[in-house]
mmCIF file of C-alpha atoms in Angstrom:
data_model
loop_
_atom_site.group_PDB
_atom_site.id
_atom_site.type_symbol
_atom_site.label_atom_id
_atom_site.label_comp_id
_atom_site.label_asym_id
_atom_site.label_seq_id
_atom_site.Cartn_x
_atom_site.Cartn_y
_atom_site.Cartn_z
ATOM 1 C CA MET A 7 66.538 65.946 120.279
ATOM 2 C CA ILE A 8 67.194 66.912 116.622
ATOM 3 C CA LYS A 9 64.643 65.377 114.337
ATOM 4 C CA GLU A 10 65.322 64.484 110.731
ATOM 5 C CA GLN A 11 63.367 66.119 107.939
ATOM 6 C CA SER A 12 61.096 63.781 106.032
ATOM 7 C CA VAL A 13 61.650 65.885 102.910
ATOM 8 C CA VAL A 14 64.833 67.841 102.273
ATOM 9 C CA SER A 15 64.200 71.373 100.991
ATOM 10 C CA VAL A 16 66.638 72.781 98.450
ATOM 11 C CA GLY A 17 68.120 76.163 99.325
ATOM 12 C CA THR A 18 66.380 76.610 102.679
ATOM 13 C CA ASP A 19 67.382 79.934 104.238
ATOM 14 C CA PHE A 20 67.669 80.659 107.947
ATOM 15 C CA ARG A 21 67.201 84.280 108.965
ATOM 16 C CA MET A 22 67.694 86.379 112.091
ATOM 17 C CA PRO A 23 68.313 90.073 112.793
ATOM 18 C CA ASP A 24 71.843 91.236 112.001
ATOM 19 C CA VAL A 25 72.408 91.780 115.733
ATOM 20 C CA PHE A 26 70.586 89.859 118.486
ATOM 21 C CA ARG A 27 71.415 91.302 121.901
ATOM 22 C CA PHE A 28 70.002 89.739 125.066
ATOM 23 C CA GLY A 29 70.510 90.632 128.697
ATOM 24 C CA VAL A 30 69.171 92.349 131.782
ATOM 25 C CA GLY A 31 70.007 96.048 131.482
ATOM 26 C CA SER A 32 70.747 95.880 127.742
ATOM 27 C CA LEU A 33 68.459 98.872 127.106
ATOM 28 C CA SER A 34 71.514 100.993 127.927
ATOM 29 C CA THR A 35 73.257 99.719 124.769
ATOM 30 C CA LEU A 36 70.672 101.475 122.598
ATOM 31 C CA VAL A 37 72.893 104.566 122.620
ATOM 32 C CA ASP A 38 75.835 102.653 121.131
ATOM 33 C CA SER A 39 73.652 101.142 118.396
ATOM 34 C CA ILE A 40 72.269 104.519 117.356
ATOM 35 C CA GLU A 41 75.758 106.028 117.246
ATOM 36 C CA LYS A 42 76.973 103.199 114.982
ATOM 37 C CA PHE A 43 74.228 103.999 112.471
ATOM 38 C CA ASP A 44 75.249 107.683 112.477
ATOM 39 C CA ALA A 45 71.561 108.591 112.513
ATOM 40 C CA LYS A 46 70.455 112.226 112.511
ATOM 41 C CA ARG A 47 66.668 112.037 112.902
ATOM 42 C CA VAL A 48 65.440 109.161 115.050
ATOM 43 C CA ALA A 49 61.811 108.148 115.422
ATOM 44 C CA ILE A 50 60.649 106.312 118.532
ATOM 45 C CA ILE A 51 57.519 104.296 117.782
ATOM 46 C CA SER A 52 55.610 102.969 120.778
ATOM 47 C CA ASP A 53 52.063 102.834 122.135
ATOM 48 C CA LYS A 54 49.920 105.031 124.357
ATOM 49 C CA GLY A 55 50.134 102.642 127.299
ATOM 50 C CA LEU A 56 53.929 102.713 127.448
ATOM 51 C CA GLU A 57 53.914 106.464 126.959
ATOM 52 C CA LYS A 58 51.583 106.801 129.945
ATOM 53 C CA ALA A 59 53.736 104.396 131.974
ATOM 54 C CA GLY A 60 56.766 106.634 131.399
ATOM 55 C CA LEU A 61 58.872 104.200 129.375
ATOM 56 C CA VAL A 62 58.929 106.419 126.275
ATOM 57 C CA ASN A 63 60.203 109.329 128.378
ATOM 58 C CA LYS A 64 62.822 107.009 129.892
ATOM 59 C CA VAL A 65 64.134 106.169 126.427
ATOM 60 C CA THR A 66 64.105 109.764 125.179
ATOM 61 C CA ALA A 67 66.010 110.810 128.315
ATOM 62 C CA LEU A 68 68.585 108.096 127.587
ATOM 63 C CA LEU A 69 69.075 109.475 124.080
ATOM 64 C CA GLU A 70 69.058 113.191 124.925
ATOM 65 C CA PRO A 71 72.881 113.528 125.073
ATOM 66 C CA LEU A 72 73.187 112.339 121.460
ATOM 67 C CA PRO A 73 73.447 114.900 118.622
ATOM 68 C CA ILE A 74 70.171 113.761 117.049
ATOM 69 C CA SER A 75 66.644 115.036 116.540
ATOM 70 C CA LEU A 76 63.988 112.886 118.181
ATOM 71 C CA VAL A 77 60.459 112.239 116.913
ATOM 72 C CA THR A 78 57.993 110.219 118.980
ATOM 73 C CA TYR A 79 54.979 108.448 117.498
ATOM 74 C CA THR A 80 52.699 106.743 120.013
ATOM 75 C CA ASN A 81 49.340 106.831 118.259
ATOM 76 C CA ILE A 82 48.924 103.056 118.644
ATOM 77 C CA SER A 83 46.311 101.377 120.819
ATOM 78 C CA GLY A 84 45.001 97.825 120.814
ATOM 79 C CA GLU A 85 45.644 95.548 117.855
ATOM 80 C CA PRO A 86 47.297 97.476 114.988
ATOM 81 C CA THR A 87 45.424 98.280 111.788
ATOM 82 C CA PHE A 88 46.581 99.148 108.289
ATOM 83 C CA GLN A 89 45.294 102.664 108.892
ATOM 84 C CA MET A 90 47.606 103.007 111.910
ATOM 85 C CA LEU A 91 50.474 101.784 109.744
ATOM 86 C CA GLN A 92 49.754 104.262 106.959
ATOM 87 C CA ASP A 93 49.480 107.109 109.468
ATOM 88 C CA ALA A 94 52.848 106.167 110.980
ATOM 89 C CA VAL A 95 54.513 106.017 107.553
ATOM 90 C CA GLN A 96 53.165 109.462 106.716
ATOM 91 C CA VAL A 97 54.549 110.960 109.941
ATOM 92 C CA ILE A 98 57.981 109.340 109.616
ATOM 93 C CA GLU A 99 58.295 110.430 105.977
ATOM 94 C CA SER A 100 57.237 113.991 106.770
ATOM 95 C CA GLU A 101 59.910 114.156 109.493
ATOM 96 C CA ASN A 102 62.634 112.705 107.195
ATOM 97 C CA CYS A 103 63.636 110.133 109.810
ATOM 98 C CA ASP A 104 66.617 107.898 109.046
ATOM 99 C CA LEU A 105 66.270 105.451 111.964
ATOM 100 C CA ILE A 106 63.274 103.904 113.713
ATOM 101 C CA VAL A 107 63.371 102.557 117.265
ATOM 102 C CA GLY A 108 60.351 100.407 118.081
ATOM 103 C CA ILE A 109 59.545 99.815 121.749
ATOM 104 C CA GLY A 110 56.585 97.803 123.003
ATOM 105 C CA GLY A 111 54.583 94.655 122.515
ATOM 106 C CA GLY A 112 53.797 93.056 119.181
ATOM 107 C CA SER A 113 51.492 95.871 118.075
ATOM 108 C CA ALA A 114 54.082 98.625 118.426
ATOM 109 C CA LEU A 115 56.917 96.494 117.024
ATOM 110 C CA ASP A 116 54.863 95.434 113.990
ATOM 111 C CA VAL A 117 54.026 99.073 113.237
ATOM 112 C CA ALA A 118 57.655 100.114 113.750
ATOM 113 C CA LYS A 119 59.283 97.543 111.484
ATOM 114 C CA ALA A 120 56.614 97.802 108.787
ATOM 115 C CA THR A 121 56.937 101.593 108.841
ATOM 116 C CA ALA A 122 60.691 101.291 108.350
ATOM 117 C CA ALA A 123 60.148 98.872 105.473
ATOM 118 C CA LEU A 124 57.455 100.939 103.719
ATOM 119 C CA SER A 125 58.860 104.440 104.147
ATOM 120 C CA GLY A 126 59.870 105.921 100.816
ATOM 121 C CA LYS A 127 57.535 103.738 98.755
ATOM 122 C CA GLU A 128 55.372 105.766 96.368
ATOM 123 C CA ASP A 129 52.292 103.559 96.686
ATOM 124 C CA LEU A 130 51.688 101.419 99.768
ATOM 125 C CA SER A 131 48.563 99.650 98.517
ATOM 126 C CA PRO A 132 50.209 96.733 96.625
ATOM 127 C CA TYR A 133 52.352 95.916 99.667
ATOM 128 C CA ILE A 134 49.400 96.126 102.043
ATOM 129 C CA SER A 135 47.237 93.947 99.802
ATOM 130 C CA GLY A 136 49.999 91.364 99.408
ATOM 131 C CA GLU A 137 50.317 91.832 95.648
ATOM 132 C CA LYS A 138 53.960 92.866 96.074
ATOM 133 C CA THR A 139 56.640 91.812 98.539
ATOM 134 C CA ILE A 140 58.762 94.547 100.095
ATOM 135 C CA GLU A 141 62.175 94.005 98.520
ATOM 136 C CA ALA A 142 64.276 96.623 100.349
ATOM 137 C CA ARG A 143 64.140 99.353 102.945
ATOM 138 C CA THR A 144 66.098 102.568 103.298
ATOM 139 C CA ILE A 145 65.611 103.242 107.029
ATOM 140 C CA ASN A 146 67.464 101.357 109.752
ATOM 141 C CA CYS A 147 65.407 99.706 112.474
ATOM 142 C CA ILE A 148 66.024 98.741 116.112
ATOM 143 C CA LEU A 149 63.398 96.830 118.100
ATOM 144 C CA LEU A 150 63.026 96.433 121.873
ATOM 145 C CA PRO A 151 60.187 94.175 123.122
ATOM 146 C CA THR A 152 58.412 94.943 126.397
ATOM 147 C CA THR A 153 56.333 91.748 126.425
ATOM 148 C CA SER A 154 57.344 88.107 126.079
ATOM 149 C CA GLY A 155 55.221 86.494 123.421
ATOM 150 C CA THR A 156 55.021 87.781 119.881
ATOM 151 C CA GLY A 157 58.716 87.477 119.072
ATOM 152 C CA SER A 158 58.159 90.333 116.629
ATOM 153 C CA GLU A 159 61.740 91.503 117.172
ATOM 154 C CA VAL A 160 63.043 88.409 115.331
ATOM 155 C CA THR A 161 60.331 87.689 112.744
ATOM 156 C CA MET A 162 59.778 88.571 109.100
ATOM 157 C CA ASN A 163 56.062 89.278 109.372
ATOM 158 C CA ALA A 164 53.786 91.980 110.753
ATOM 159 C CA ILE A 165 50.054 91.482 111.323
ATOM 160 C CA PHE A 166 47.411 94.177 110.825
ATOM 161 C CA GLY A 167 43.666 94.449 110.924
ATOM 162 C CA ASP A 168 41.837 95.445 107.756
ATOM 163 C CA GLU A 169 38.957 97.484 109.148
ATOM 164 C CA THR A 170 37.097 97.664 105.838
ATOM 165 C CA GLN A 171 36.995 93.880 105.379
ATOM 166 C CA GLY A 172 36.971 92.880 109.059
ATOM 167 C CA VAL A 173 39.963 90.541 108.678
ATOM 168 C CA LYS A 174 43.588 90.362 109.801
ATOM 169 C CA ARG A 175 46.391 89.968 107.265
ATOM 170 C CA GLY A 176 50.125 89.728 107.398
ATOM 171 C CA ILE A 177 52.870 91.567 105.550
ATOM 172 C CA VAL A 178 55.763 89.143 105.088
ATOM 173 C CA SER A 179 59.269 90.037 103.929
ATOM 174 C CA PRO A 180 62.862 89.445 105.092
ATOM 175 C CA VAL A 181 63.347 93.225 105.269
ATOM 176 C CA LEU A 182 60.968 93.299 108.242
ATOM 177 C CA LEU A 183 63.783 91.815 110.317
ATOM 178 C CA PRO A 184 65.373 94.662 112.292
ATOM 179 C CA ASP A 185 69.038 95.569 112.074
ATOM 180 C CA VAL A 186 69.269 95.204 115.857
ATOM 181 C CA ALA A 187 67.025 93.372 118.326
ATOM 182 C CA ILE A 188 67.639 94.292 121.961
ATOM 183 C CA ILE A 189 65.896 92.008 124.453
ATOM 184 C CA ASP A 190 66.065 93.396 127.981
ATOM 185 C CA PRO A 191 63.915 91.330 130.389
ATOM 186 C CA GLU A 192 63.660 94.326 132.729
ATOM 187 C CA LEU A 193 61.402 95.989 130.157
ATOM 188 C CA SER A 194 58.776 93.283 130.727
ATOM 189 C CA LEU A 195 58.586 93.723 134.526
ATOM 190 C CA SER A 196 55.637 96.114 134.308
ATOM 191 C CA CYS A 197 53.663 93.872 131.931
ATOM 192 C CA PRO A 198 50.286 93.111 133.623
ATOM 193 C CA PRO A 199 49.273 89.510 134.437
ATOM 194 C CA ARG A 200 46.697 89.020 131.646
ATOM 195 C CA VAL A 201 49.055 90.341 128.961
ATOM 196 C CA THR A 202 51.898 88.262 130.419
ATOM 197 C CA ALA A 203 49.703 85.158 130.299
ATOM 198 C CA ALA A 204 48.293 85.721 126.813
ATOM 199 C CA SER A 205 51.625 86.685 125.275
ATOM 200 C CA GLY A 206 53.394 83.839 127.064
ATOM 201 C CA VAL A 207 51.020 81.191 125.705
ATOM 202 C CA ASP A 208 51.265 82.914 122.327
ATOM 203 C CA ALA A 209 55.009 82.203 122.444
ATOM 204 C CA LEU A 210 54.314 78.564 123.311
ATOM 205 C CA THR A 211 51.971 78.421 120.308
ATOM 206 C CA HIS A 212 54.793 79.687 118.091
ATOM 207 C CA ALA A 213 57.166 77.087 119.494
ATOM 208 C CA ILE A 214 54.807 74.125 119.130
ATOM 209 C CA GLU A 215 53.428 75.096 115.722
ATOM 210 C CA SER A 216 56.890 75.763 114.299
ATOM 211 C CA TYR A 217 58.132 72.437 115.721
ATOM 212 C CA ILE A 218 55.458 70.446 113.842
ATOM 213 C CA SER A 219 55.448 72.727 110.767
ATOM 214 C CA THR A 220 55.815 71.134 107.343
ATOM 215 C CA LYS A 221 58.673 73.622 106.804
ATOM 216 C CA ALA A 222 60.544 72.727 110.001
ATOM 217 C CA THR A 223 64.213 71.756 109.697
ATOM 218 C CA PRO A 224 66.698 70.329 112.208
ATOM 219 C CA LEU A 225 67.969 73.893 112.750
ATOM 220 C CA THR A 226 64.570 75.502 113.337
ATOM 221 C CA ARG A 227 63.586 72.690 115.694
ATOM 222 C CA ILE A 228 66.549 73.487 117.944
ATOM 223 C CA TYR A 229 64.996 76.895 118.671
ATOM 224 C CA SER A 230 61.433 75.576 118.945
ATOM 225 C CA GLU A 231 62.421 72.761 121.291
ATOM 226 C CA LYS A 232 64.416 75.013 123.619
ATOM 227 C CA ALA A 233 61.496 77.447 123.856
ATOM 228 C CA ILE A 234 59.100 74.607 124.741
ATOM 229 C CA ARG A 235 61.480 73.251 127.385
ATOM 230 C CA LEU A 236 61.893 76.654 129.070
ATOM 231 C CA PHE A 237 58.197 77.549 129.086
ATOM 232 C CA PRO A 238 56.808 75.492 132.032
ATOM 233 C CA SER A 239 59.605 76.569 134.381
ATOM 234 C CA HIS A 240 58.806 80.280 134.037
ATOM 235 C CA ILE A 241 55.281 81.034 132.829
ATOM 236 C CA THR A 242 53.345 80.620 136.094
ATOM 237 C CA LYS A 243 55.711 82.739 138.178
ATOM 238 C CA ALA A 244 55.929 85.416 135.448
ATOM 239 C CA VAL A 245 52.119 85.707 135.484
ATOM 240 C CA HIS A 246 51.423 85.425 139.206
ATOM 241 C CA TYR A 247 54.610 87.049 140.530
ATOM 242 C CA GLY A 248 55.657 89.420 137.790
ATOM 243 C CA ASN A 249 58.533 91.061 139.682
ATOM 244 C CA ASP A 250 60.591 87.873 139.497
ATOM 245 C CA ILE A 251 63.374 88.820 137.080
ATOM 246 C CA GLU A 252 64.454 85.192 136.646
ATOM 247 C CA ALA A 253 60.958 84.250 135.441
ATOM 248 C CA ARG A 254 60.851 87.323 133.201
ATOM 249 C CA THR A 255 64.257 86.436 131.764
ATOM 250 C CA GLY A 256 63.124 82.874 131.097
ATOM 251 C CA MET A 257 59.983 84.043 129.298
ATOM 252 C CA SER A 258 62.021 86.545 127.268
ATOM 253 C CA TRP A 259 64.108 83.615 126.047
ATOM 254 C CA VAL A 260 60.948 81.602 125.310
ATOM 255 C CA SER A 261 59.537 84.458 123.248
ATOM 256 C CA SER A 262 62.646 85.146 121.185
ATOM 257 C CA LEU A 263 63.587 81.503 120.611
ATOM 258 C CA ALA A 264 60.028 80.651 119.573
ATOM 259 C CA GLY A 265 60.040 83.742 117.367
ATOM 260 C CA VAL A 266 63.086 82.442 115.505
ATOM 261 C CA GLY A 267 61.273 79.141 115.009
ATOM 262 C CA LEU A 268 58.219 81.000 113.729
ATOM 263 C CA ALA A 269 60.271 83.200 111.399
ATOM 264 C CA ASN A 270 61.963 80.268 109.702
ATOM 265 C CA ALA A 271 59.472 77.390 109.887
ATOM 266 C CA GLY A 272 56.178 79.267 110.131
ATOM 267 C CA VAL A 273 53.086 78.647 112.205
ATOM 268 C CA GLY A 274 49.860 76.928 111.253
ATOM 269 C CA ALA A 275 46.227 76.193 111.981
ATOM 270 C CA VAL A 276 45.997 77.796 115.418
ATOM 271 C CA HIS A 277 46.997 81.136 113.943
ATOM 272 C CA ALA A 278 44.776 80.638 110.900
ATOM 273 C CA LEU A 279 41.738 80.207 113.145
ATOM 274 C CA ALA A 280 42.795 83.063 115.454
ATOM 275 C CA TYR A 281 42.986 85.720 112.739
ATOM 276 C CA PRO A 282 39.234 85.904 111.984
ATOM 277 C CA LEU A 283 38.509 86.233 115.710
ATOM 278 C CA GLY A 284 40.822 89.218 115.866
ATOM 279 C CA GLY A 285 39.478 90.747 112.678
ATOM 280 C CA GLN A 286 35.782 90.341 113.498
ATOM 281 C CA TYR A 287 35.660 90.617 117.297
ATOM 282 C CA HIS A 288 38.965 92.325 118.158
ATOM 283 C CA ILE A 289 39.987 89.486 120.445
ATOM 284 C CA GLU A 290 43.628 89.890 121.442
ATOM 285 C CA HIS A 291 45.874 87.712 119.321
ATOM 286 C CA GLY A 292 47.512 85.942 122.266
ATOM 287 C CA VAL A 293 44.157 85.232 123.920
ATOM 288 C CA ALA A 294 42.747 83.777 120.692
ATOM 289 C CA ASN A 295 45.780 81.528 120.172
ATOM 290 C CA ALA A 296 45.801 80.338 123.777
ATOM 291 C CA LEU A 297 42.101 79.479 123.724
ATOM 292 C CA LEU A 298 42.155 77.712 120.359
ATOM 293 C CA MET A 299 45.329 75.677 120.848
ATOM 294 C CA PRO A 300 43.889 72.693 122.791
ATOM 295 C CA PHE A 301 40.908 72.397 120.440
ATOM 296 C CA VAL A 302 43.038 72.636 117.292
ATOM 297 C CA PHE A 303 45.601 70.096 118.490
ATOM 298 C CA GLU A 304 42.862 67.699 119.525
ATOM 299 C CA VAL A 305 42.254 67.352 115.766
ATOM 300 C CA ILE A 306 45.548 67.971 113.964
ATOM 301 C CA GLY A 307 47.657 66.161 116.560
ATOM 302 C CA THR A 308 46.522 62.826 115.165
ATOM 303 C CA ALA A 309 48.680 63.495 112.085
ATOM 304 C CA CYS A 310 51.914 64.127 114.012
ATOM 305 C CA LEU A 311 51.802 61.829 117.035
ATOM 306 C CA GLU A 312 55.557 61.307 117.119
ATOM 307 C CA ASP A 313 56.104 65.060 117.345
ATOM 308 C CA ILE A 314 53.380 65.352 119.977
ATOM 309 C CA LYS A 315 55.148 62.751 122.117
ATOM 310 C CA ASP A 316 58.361 64.771 121.796
ATOM 311 C CA ILE A 317 56.539 67.934 122.850
ATOM 312 C CA THR A 318 55.043 66.349 125.967
ATOM 313 C CA ALA A 319 58.533 65.202 126.930
ATOM 314 C CA PHE A 320 59.930 68.731 126.411
ATOM 315 C CA LEU A 321 57.168 70.106 128.654
ATOM 316 C CA GLY A 322 57.875 67.484 131.310
ATOM 317 C CA ILE A 323 54.370 66.028 131.138
ATOM 318 C CA GLY A 324 55.080 62.777 129.305
ATOM 319 C CA ASP A 325 57.506 59.884 129.410
ATOM 320 C CA SER A 326 58.845 57.215 127.083
ATOM 321 C CA HIS A 327 56.321 54.634 128.276
ATOM 322 C CA VAL A 328 53.230 56.632 127.270
ATOM 323 C CA ARG A 329 51.627 55.620 123.969
ATOM 324 C CA GLN A 330 51.658 58.250 121.226
ATOM 325 C CA GLN A 331 47.862 58.530 121.182
ATOM 326 C CA ASP A 332 47.855 58.989 124.957
ATOM 327 C CA SER A 333 50.507 61.708 124.586
ATOM 328 C CA LEU A 334 48.064 63.712 122.495
ATOM 329 C CA GLU A 335 45.438 63.535 125.233
ATOM 330 C CA VAL A 336 48.050 64.561 127.808
ATOM 331 C CA LEU A 337 49.066 67.586 125.702
ATOM 332 C CA VAL A 338 45.491 68.716 125.050
ATOM 333 C CA ASP A 339 44.663 68.492 128.762
ATOM 334 C CA TYR A 340 47.816 70.451 129.623
ATOM 335 C CA LEU A 341 46.986 73.227 127.134
ATOM 336 C CA TYR A 342 43.463 73.530 128.474
ATOM 337 C CA ASP A 343 44.603 73.494 132.100
ATOM 338 C CA LEU A 344 47.008 76.330 131.254
ATOM 339 C CA LEU A 345 44.014 78.556 130.470
ATOM 340 C CA VAL A 346 42.570 77.886 133.910
ATOM 341 C CA ASP A 347 45.894 78.280 135.746
ATOM 342 C CA LEU A 348 46.698 81.572 134.004
ATOM 343 C CA ASP A 349 43.171 83.031 134.347
ATOM 344 C CA LEU A 350 42.576 83.135 130.588
ATOM 345 C CA PRO A 351 39.181 82.586 128.882
ATOM 346 C CA THR A 352 38.284 78.928 128.342
ATOM 347 C CA SER A 353 35.565 79.227 125.669
ATOM 348 C CA LEU A 354 34.575 81.461 122.764
ATOM 349 C CA SER A 355 31.169 81.983 124.348
ATOM 350 C CA GLN A 356 32.972 83.502 127.332
ATOM 351 C CA LEU A 357 34.476 86.058 124.940
ATOM 352 C CA GLY A 358 31.088 87.052 123.547
ATOM 353 C CA VAL A 359 31.499 85.419 120.131
ATOM 354 C CA PRO A 360 27.986 84.614 118.800
ATOM 355 C CA GLU A 361 27.440 80.951 117.991
ATOM 356 C CA GLU A 362 25.715 81.869 114.722
ATOM 357 C CA SER A 363 28.925 83.553 113.531
ATOM 358 C CA LEU A 364 30.975 80.334 113.604
ATOM 359 C CA PRO A 365 30.244 79.218 110.000
ATOM 360 C CA ALA A 366 31.387 82.598 108.646
ATOM 361 C CA LEU A 367 34.520 82.437 110.792
ATOM 362 C CA ALA A 368 35.241 78.934 109.490
ATOM 363 C CA GLU A 369 34.860 80.119 105.905
ATOM 364 C CA GLN A 370 37.359 82.935 106.509
ATOM 365 C CA ALA A 371 39.872 80.697 108.277
ATOM 366 C CA SER A 372 39.699 78.055 105.542
ATOM 367 C CA LYS A 373 41.046 80.618 103.056
ATOM 368 C CA ILE A 374 44.232 81.372 104.996
ATOM 369 C CA ASP A 375 46.278 78.955 102.893
ATOM 370 C CA ARG A 376 49.649 80.465 103.826
ATOM 371 C CA LEU A 377 49.255 79.121 107.369
ATOM 372 C CA LEU A 378 47.129 76.040 106.785
ATOM 373 C CA ARG A 379 49.763 74.659 104.401
ATOM 374 C CA ASN A 380 52.229 74.624 107.293
ATOM 375 C CA THR A 381 50.007 72.245 109.258
ATOM 376 C CA PRO A 382 50.569 68.487 108.707
ATOM 377 C CA TYR A 383 46.825 67.902 108.504
ATOM 378 C CA ASN A 384 44.332 68.770 105.780
ATOM 379 C CA LEU A 385 41.859 71.049 107.544
ATOM 380 C CA GLY A 386 38.804 71.791 105.422
ATOM 381 C CA GLU A 387 36.065 74.266 106.234
ATOM 382 C CA GLN A 388 33.819 71.720 107.994
ATOM 383 C CA LYS A 389 36.597 70.495 110.279
ATOM 384 C CA ILE A 390 37.503 74.088 111.077
ATOM 385 C CA LEU A 391 33.866 74.766 111.922
ATOM 386 C CA LYS A 392 33.860 71.769 114.271
ATOM 387 C CA ILE A 393 36.943 73.141 116.050
ATOM 388 C CA TYR A 394 35.249 76.516 116.483
ATOM 389 C CA GLN A 395 32.129 74.788 117.810
ATOM 390 C CA ASN A 396 34.162 72.836 120.373
ATOM 391 C CA ALA A 397 36.008 76.002 121.386
ATOM 392 C CA PHE A 398 32.709 77.851 121.688
ATOM 393 C CA LYS A 399 31.438 75.321 124.239
ATOM 394 C CA GLY A 400 34.755 74.808 126.011
ATOM 395 C CA LYS A 401 36.134 71.600 127.467
ATOM 396 C CA GLY A 402 33.324 69.158 128.182
ATOM 397 C CA GLY A 403 30.766 71.723 127.016
ATOM 398 C CA LYS A 404 27.380 70.812 125.695
#
């Protein structure tokens, strides 16, 4: 279904990487892409986990026949911070690299594409603080995701933790889109169940939030809708039987399609409330989104009941005879049941978040205007606090 826009935006752009390449075994095409860029010094940016798993060595071995110098940077662990980003920029500049290949989950890809965008800039601080938007980059960038969730390979933003302020912030610019995105579902086969679950529901969050976004268009909704439709057919098998390449391929499509929706329509309140949890308590982004989604939609869904009914139909959990208000209850129950089915946390208390911290978290989330404006519901600080309180107790909690 293609929905009409209630308000027509003038000059709305639609952006994707220059090349979007999808397919089982497409890692092998990395050689051709590097040769087309005529690169001389190539940096591979990944994380310690993938280095330990041998994937970084697999990629370097693939590239060894090429007449290039290789630099590997894998000093990334957990959620990325601005300090990690600055360290990576310093290394890549000192090595005079002219192409960056990012391989990994959202953390590694965010560091890779932001490093490519910031290399050569005299002062990084105004870009990191958000005072200036990155207008151009001089280093080519290729991204290969190994998880199915963030969609970082097709988005214009990168998220980092500010360790001094205990918050998470995004760098947003069209130049963060890579020149080439290579999505090979085989690269996600080794992704462990919890990461598969958290990243998978993260992708669903992107799809649903971009579908209801105030910036959504008929074009962006095509991508969001397809991601939502594919999700229920593949997520459970990808988590509980991770060697199933069909399920992995389906979730790779979910991630990238939802990422395109995110990149062009934006996400909203779920992400706004997730960021303080990541900044203060280092809760994984996908876990925070998955946990918050049913409690956020329980509130904001009342403002977009027609869209909610569409979404339940896409997921195969609603039908044309269900009232719109009942569709919201069906969706909220489905999102909560997902947490149980995928062995994800079902309450903030379960994650060790202190109840007394909720007002401060609500104050932080209420200031994330960039995301809250995308939500078709006016969420003030007190309503945000109530959502956190409900999420702290969990479904039916006292």
